[in-house]
Coordinates of C-alpha atoms and ligand atoms in Angstrom, one line a residue:
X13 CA 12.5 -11.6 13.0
X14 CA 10.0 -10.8 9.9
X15 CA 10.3 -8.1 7.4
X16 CA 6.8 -6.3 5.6
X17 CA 7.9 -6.3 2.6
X18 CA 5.1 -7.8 0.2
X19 CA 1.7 -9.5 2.0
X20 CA 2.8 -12.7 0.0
X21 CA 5.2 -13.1 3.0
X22 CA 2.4 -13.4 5.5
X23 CA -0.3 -16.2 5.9
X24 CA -4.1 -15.1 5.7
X25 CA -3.9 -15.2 9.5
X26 CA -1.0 -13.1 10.1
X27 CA -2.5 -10.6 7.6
X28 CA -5.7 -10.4 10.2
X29 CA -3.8 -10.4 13.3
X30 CA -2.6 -6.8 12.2
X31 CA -5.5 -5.6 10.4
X32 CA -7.2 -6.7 14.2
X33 CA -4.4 -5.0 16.5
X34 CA -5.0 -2.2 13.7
X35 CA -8.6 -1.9 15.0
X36 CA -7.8 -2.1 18.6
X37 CA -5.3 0.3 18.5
X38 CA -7.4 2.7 16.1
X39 CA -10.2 2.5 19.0
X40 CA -8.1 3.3 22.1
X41 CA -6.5 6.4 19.9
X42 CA -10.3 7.5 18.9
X43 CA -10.8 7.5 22.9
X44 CA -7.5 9.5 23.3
X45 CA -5.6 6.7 24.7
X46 CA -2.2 6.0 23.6
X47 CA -0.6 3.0 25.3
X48 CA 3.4 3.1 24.6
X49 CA 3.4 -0.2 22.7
X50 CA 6.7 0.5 21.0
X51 CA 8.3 2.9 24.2
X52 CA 11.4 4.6 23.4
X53 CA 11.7 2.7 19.9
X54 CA 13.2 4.5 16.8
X55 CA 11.9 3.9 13.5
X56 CA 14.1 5.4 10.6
X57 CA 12.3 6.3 7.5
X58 CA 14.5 6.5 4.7
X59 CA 12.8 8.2 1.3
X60 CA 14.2 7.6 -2.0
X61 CA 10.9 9.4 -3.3
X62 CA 8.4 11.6 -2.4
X63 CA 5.3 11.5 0.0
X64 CA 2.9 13.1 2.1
X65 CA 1.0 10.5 3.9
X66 CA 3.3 7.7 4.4
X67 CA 6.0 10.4 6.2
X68 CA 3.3 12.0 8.5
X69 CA 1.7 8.8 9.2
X70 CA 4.8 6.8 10.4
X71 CA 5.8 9.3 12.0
X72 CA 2.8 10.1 14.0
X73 CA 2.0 6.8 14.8
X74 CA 5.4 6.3 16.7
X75 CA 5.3 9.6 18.6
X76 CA 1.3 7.9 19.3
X77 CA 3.0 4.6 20.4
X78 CA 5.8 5.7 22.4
X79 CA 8.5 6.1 20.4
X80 CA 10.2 8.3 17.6
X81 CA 10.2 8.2 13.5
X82 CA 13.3 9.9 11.9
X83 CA 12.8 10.9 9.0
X84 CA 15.5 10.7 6.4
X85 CA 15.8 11.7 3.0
X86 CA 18.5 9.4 0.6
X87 CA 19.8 12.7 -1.2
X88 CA 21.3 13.7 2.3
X89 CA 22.6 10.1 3.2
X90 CA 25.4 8.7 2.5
X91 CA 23.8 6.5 -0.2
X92 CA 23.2 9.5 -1.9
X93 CA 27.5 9.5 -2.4
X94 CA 27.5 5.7 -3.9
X95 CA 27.9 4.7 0.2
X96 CA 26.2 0.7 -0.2
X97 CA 23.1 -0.4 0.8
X98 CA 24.4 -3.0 3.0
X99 CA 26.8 -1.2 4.8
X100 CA 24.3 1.8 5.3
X101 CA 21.6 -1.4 7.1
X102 CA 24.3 -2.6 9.3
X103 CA 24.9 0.8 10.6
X104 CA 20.7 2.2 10.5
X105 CA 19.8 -1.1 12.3
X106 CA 22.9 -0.9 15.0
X107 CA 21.2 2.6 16.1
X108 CA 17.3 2.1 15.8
X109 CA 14.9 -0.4 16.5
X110 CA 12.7 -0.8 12.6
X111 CA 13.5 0.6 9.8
X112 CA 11.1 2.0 6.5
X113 CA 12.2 2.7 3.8
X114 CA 10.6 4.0 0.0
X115 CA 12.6 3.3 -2.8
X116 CA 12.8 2.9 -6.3
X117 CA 13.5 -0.2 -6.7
X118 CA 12.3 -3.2 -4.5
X119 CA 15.8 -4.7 -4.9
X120 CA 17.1 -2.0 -2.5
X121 CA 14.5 -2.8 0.3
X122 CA 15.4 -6.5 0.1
X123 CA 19.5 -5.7 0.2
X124 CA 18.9 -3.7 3.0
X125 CA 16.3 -6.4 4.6
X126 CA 19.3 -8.8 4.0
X127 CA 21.7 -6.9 6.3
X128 CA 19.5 -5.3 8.8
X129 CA 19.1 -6.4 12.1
X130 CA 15.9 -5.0 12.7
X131 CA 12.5 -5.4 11.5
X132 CA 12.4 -3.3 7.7
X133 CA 8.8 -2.1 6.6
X134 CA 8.3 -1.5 2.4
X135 CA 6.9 1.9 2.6
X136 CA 6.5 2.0 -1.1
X137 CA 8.4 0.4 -4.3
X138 CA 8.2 -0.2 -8.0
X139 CA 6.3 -3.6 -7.2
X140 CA 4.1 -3.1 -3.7
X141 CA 3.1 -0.8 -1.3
X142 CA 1.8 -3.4 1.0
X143 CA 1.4 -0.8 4.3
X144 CA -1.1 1.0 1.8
X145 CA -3.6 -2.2 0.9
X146 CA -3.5 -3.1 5.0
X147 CA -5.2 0.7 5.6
X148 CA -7.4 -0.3 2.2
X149 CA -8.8 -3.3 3.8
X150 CA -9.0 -1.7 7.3
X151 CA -11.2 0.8 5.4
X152 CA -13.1 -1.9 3.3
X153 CA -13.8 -3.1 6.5
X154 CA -15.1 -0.4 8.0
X155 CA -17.0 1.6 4.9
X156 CA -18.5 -2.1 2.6
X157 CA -20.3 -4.8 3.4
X158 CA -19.3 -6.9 0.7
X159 CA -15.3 -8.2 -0.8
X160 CA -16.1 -7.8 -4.7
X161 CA -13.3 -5.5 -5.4
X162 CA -12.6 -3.5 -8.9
X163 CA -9.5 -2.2 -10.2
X164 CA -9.6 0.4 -12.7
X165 CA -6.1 1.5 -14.6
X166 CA -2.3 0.8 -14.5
X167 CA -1.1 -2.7 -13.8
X168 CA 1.1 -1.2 -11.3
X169 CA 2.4 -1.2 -7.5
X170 CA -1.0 -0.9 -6.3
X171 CA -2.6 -3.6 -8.6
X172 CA 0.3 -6.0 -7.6
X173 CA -0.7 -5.3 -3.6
X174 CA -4.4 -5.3 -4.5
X175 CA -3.4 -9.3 -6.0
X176 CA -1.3 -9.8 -3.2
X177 CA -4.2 -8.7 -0.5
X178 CA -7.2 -10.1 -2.6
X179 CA -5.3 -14.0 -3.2
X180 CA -4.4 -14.5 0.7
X181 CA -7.5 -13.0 2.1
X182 CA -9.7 -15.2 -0.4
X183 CA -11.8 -12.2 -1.8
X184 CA -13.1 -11.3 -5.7
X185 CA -10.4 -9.1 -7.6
X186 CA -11.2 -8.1 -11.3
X187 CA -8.4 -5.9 -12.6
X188 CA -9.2 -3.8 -15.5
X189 CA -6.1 -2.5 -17.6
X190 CA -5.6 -1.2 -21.3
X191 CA -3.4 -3.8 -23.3
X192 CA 0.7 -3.0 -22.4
X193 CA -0.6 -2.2 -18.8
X194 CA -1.7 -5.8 -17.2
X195 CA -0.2 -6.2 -13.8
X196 CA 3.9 -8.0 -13.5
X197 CA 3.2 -11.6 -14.8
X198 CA 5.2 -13.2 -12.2
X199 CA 3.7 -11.6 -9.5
X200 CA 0.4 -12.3 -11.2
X201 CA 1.2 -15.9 -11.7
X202 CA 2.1 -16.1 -7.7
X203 CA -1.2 -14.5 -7.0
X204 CA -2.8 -17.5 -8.9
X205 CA -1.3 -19.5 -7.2
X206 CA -2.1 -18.6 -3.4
X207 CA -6.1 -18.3 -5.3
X208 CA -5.6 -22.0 -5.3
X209 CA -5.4 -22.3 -1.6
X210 CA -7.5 -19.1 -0.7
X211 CA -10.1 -19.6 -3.7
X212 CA -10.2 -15.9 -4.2
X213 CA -11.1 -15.4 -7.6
X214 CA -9.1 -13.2 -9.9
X215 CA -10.0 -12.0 -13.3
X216 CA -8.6 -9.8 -15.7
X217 CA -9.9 -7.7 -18.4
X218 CA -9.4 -4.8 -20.6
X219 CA -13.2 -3.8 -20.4
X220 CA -13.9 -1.7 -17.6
X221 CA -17.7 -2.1 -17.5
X222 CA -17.2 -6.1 -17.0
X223 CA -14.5 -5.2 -14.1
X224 CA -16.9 -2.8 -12.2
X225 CA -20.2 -4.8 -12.6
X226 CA -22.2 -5.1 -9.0
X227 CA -18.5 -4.5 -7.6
X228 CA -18.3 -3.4 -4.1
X229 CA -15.7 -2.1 -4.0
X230 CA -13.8 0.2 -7.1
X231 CA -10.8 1.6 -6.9
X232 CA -7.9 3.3 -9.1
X233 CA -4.5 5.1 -9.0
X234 CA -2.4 7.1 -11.3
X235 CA -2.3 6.9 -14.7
X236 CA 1.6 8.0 -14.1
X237 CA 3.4 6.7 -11.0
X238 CA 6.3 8.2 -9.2
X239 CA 9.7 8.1 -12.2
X240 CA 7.6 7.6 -15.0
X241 CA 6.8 11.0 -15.5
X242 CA 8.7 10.8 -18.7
X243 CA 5.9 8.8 -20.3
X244 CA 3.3 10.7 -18.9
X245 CA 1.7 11.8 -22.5
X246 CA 1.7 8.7 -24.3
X247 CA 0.5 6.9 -20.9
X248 CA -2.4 9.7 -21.1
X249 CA -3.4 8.8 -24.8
X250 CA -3.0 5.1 -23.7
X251 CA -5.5 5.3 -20.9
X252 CA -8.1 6.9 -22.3
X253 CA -11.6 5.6 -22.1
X254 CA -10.7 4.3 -18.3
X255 CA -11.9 7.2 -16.2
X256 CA -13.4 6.0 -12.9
X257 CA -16.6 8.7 -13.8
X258 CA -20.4 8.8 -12.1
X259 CA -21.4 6.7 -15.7
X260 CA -18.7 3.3 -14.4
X261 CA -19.9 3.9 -11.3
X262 CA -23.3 3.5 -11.5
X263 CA -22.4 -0.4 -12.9
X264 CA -21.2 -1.1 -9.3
X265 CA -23.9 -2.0 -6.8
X266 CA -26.0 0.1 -5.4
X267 CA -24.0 1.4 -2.2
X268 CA -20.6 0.4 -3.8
X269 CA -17.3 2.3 -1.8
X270 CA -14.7 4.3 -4.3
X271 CA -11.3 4.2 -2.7
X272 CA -7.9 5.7 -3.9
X273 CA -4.6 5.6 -2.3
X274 CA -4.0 9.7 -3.6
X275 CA -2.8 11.3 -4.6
X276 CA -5.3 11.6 -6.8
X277 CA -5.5 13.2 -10.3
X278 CA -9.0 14.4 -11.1
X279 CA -10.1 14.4 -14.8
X280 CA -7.0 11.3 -15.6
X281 CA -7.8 8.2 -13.6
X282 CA -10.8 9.8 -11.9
X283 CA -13.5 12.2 -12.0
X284 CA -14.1 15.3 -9.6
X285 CA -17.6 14.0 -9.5
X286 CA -16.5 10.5 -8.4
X287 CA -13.7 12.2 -6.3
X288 CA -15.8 14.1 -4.3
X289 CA -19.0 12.1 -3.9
X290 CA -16.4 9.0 -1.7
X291 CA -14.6 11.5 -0.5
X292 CA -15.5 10.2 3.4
X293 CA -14.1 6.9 2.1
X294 CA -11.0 7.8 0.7
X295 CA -10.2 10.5 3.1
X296 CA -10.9 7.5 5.9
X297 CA -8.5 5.1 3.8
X298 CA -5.6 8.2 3.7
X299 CA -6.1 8.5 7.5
X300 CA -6.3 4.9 8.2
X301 CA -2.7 4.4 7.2
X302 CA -1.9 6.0 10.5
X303 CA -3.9 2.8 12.0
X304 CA -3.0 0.0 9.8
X305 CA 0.6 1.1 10.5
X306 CA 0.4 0.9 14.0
X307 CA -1.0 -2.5 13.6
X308 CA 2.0 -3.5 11.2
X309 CA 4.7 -2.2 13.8
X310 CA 3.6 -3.7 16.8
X311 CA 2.9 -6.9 15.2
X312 CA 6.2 -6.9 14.3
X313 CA 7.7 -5.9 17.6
X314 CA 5.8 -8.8 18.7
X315 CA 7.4 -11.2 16.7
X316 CA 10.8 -10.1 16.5
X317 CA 13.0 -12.8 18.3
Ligands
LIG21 N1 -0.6 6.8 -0.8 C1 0.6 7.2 -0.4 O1 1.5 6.4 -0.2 O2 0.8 8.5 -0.3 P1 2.2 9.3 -0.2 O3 2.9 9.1 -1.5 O4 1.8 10.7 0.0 O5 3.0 8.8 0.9
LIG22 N1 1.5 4.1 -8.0 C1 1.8 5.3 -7.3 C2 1.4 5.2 -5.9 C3 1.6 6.4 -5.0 C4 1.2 6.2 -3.6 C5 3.3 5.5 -7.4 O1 4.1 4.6 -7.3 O2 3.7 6.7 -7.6

């Protein structure tokens, strides 16, 4: 049985095996068919944090495949009381058939991973959000015809999914951070590594007009992720000067994609201009986490043993 917890757990194939079910799925569902791939299956969705398009797209895409997504909040479990991790896994994965969970810390999707007996799916943590990069690539896929990819902002979640994607597909990855901001050195120093065997090239950089240079691809998130909001104004006098605007933008080549996982703050770590001239891209990327998802899911269903 596999878990999705971080891509660095899954070979460059494995990684195209879902972004391909992904698309086949994504084409029978644009046709109106929806085969019950996972029939009668439960997923529980457990959220230690907030969200608007993980929640509707897990659980639409298991109503779409057959099956159910309960969502559950942690204030109203039992975890919320000081109940354990591992004790609340063996009973969640005694009654359902997956589980996903957002959390804090990715400590907590590993304990639970540990003691579940069904497949667990990272639907968000302080280091990766791996289901968002497989609906990224589906998109880059879809929208670009090239793998240059620019990063623009906080060395965060994203970033460390964007190395994680970007080393075991193979592709170009510049990631452009102010000093204090650069992307987890471990994970950074594992993304290297897999580079080696992949020979995608990673480089970072604290100019932002070197990162986005004939990119095609250039993307962002929030200047302040979910539980930092305490360091939201010193973060916003830190990042200044690294505004995805219409002036970066034009250093990409001509035709280059903008995505954004969103939410999205407008004027911070992009501009309305920018915003709204992609938004068919990044309104495809939001929506393609329904299909990535799918992908993810049945893959793992697949190979559960
Ligand atoms: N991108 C993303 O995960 O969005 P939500 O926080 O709304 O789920
Ligand atoms: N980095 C952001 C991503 C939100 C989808 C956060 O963790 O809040």
């Amino acid at each position: 049985m596999r878990h999705f917890l971080t891509l660095d757990d899954f070979s460059r194939d494995e990684i195209l095996e879902m972004i391909n079910l992904a698309r086949e799925i994504k084409s029978e569902a644009k046709a109106k068919i929806y085969k019950p791939y996972l029939k009668d299956q439960i997923l529980a969705m457990i959220f230690e944090k907030s969200s608007t398009r993980t929640r509707v797209s897990f659980e639409v895409g298991m109503h779409q495949l057959g099956g159910k997504g309960m969502f559950l909040s942690a204030n109203d479990l039992q975890i919320g009381r000081g109940e354990p991790i591992k004790d609340t896994a063996r009973v969640i994965s005694s009654m359902t058939d997956m589980a996903m969970l957002r959390v804090n810390k990715h400590e907590t999707l590993e304990e639970f991973a540990k003691f579940s007996k069904v497949p667990v799916i990272n639907g968000l943590s302080d280091k990766f959000h791996p289901v968002q990069l497989m609906a990224d690539y589906l998109t880059m896929l879809e929208f670009s015809s090239g793998e240059k990819v620019a990063y623009v902002g906080d060395g965060n979640n994203i970033t460390h999914s964007w190395l994680m994607l970007a080393s075991k597909l193979g592709f170009e990855l510049r990631i452009a951070t102010p000093k204090g901001y650069e992307p987890d050195a471990q994970i950074l120093e594992k993304a290297m590594q897999n580079a080696k065997i992949s020979g995608a090239k990673i480089y970072l950089t604290e100019d932002i007009k070197e990162a986005v240079s004939g990119a095609d691809v250039v993307t962002t998130d929030t200047w302040v992720s979910m539980g930092q909001e305490a360091e939201k104004d010193r973060r916003i006098k830190d990042f200044e000067g690294f505004c995805v605007d219409e002036n970066l933008m034009k250093l990409a080549k001509n035709g280059a994609i903008f995505l954004h996982c969103l939410p999205a703050y407008r004027g911070y770590e992009v501009s309305e201009a920018v915003f709204e001239a992609h938004a068919d891209e990044i309104f495809a990327e939001a929506e393609n986490r329904l299909h990535a998802q799918k992908g993810v899911m049945v893959w793992l269903d697949k190979n559960r043993k």
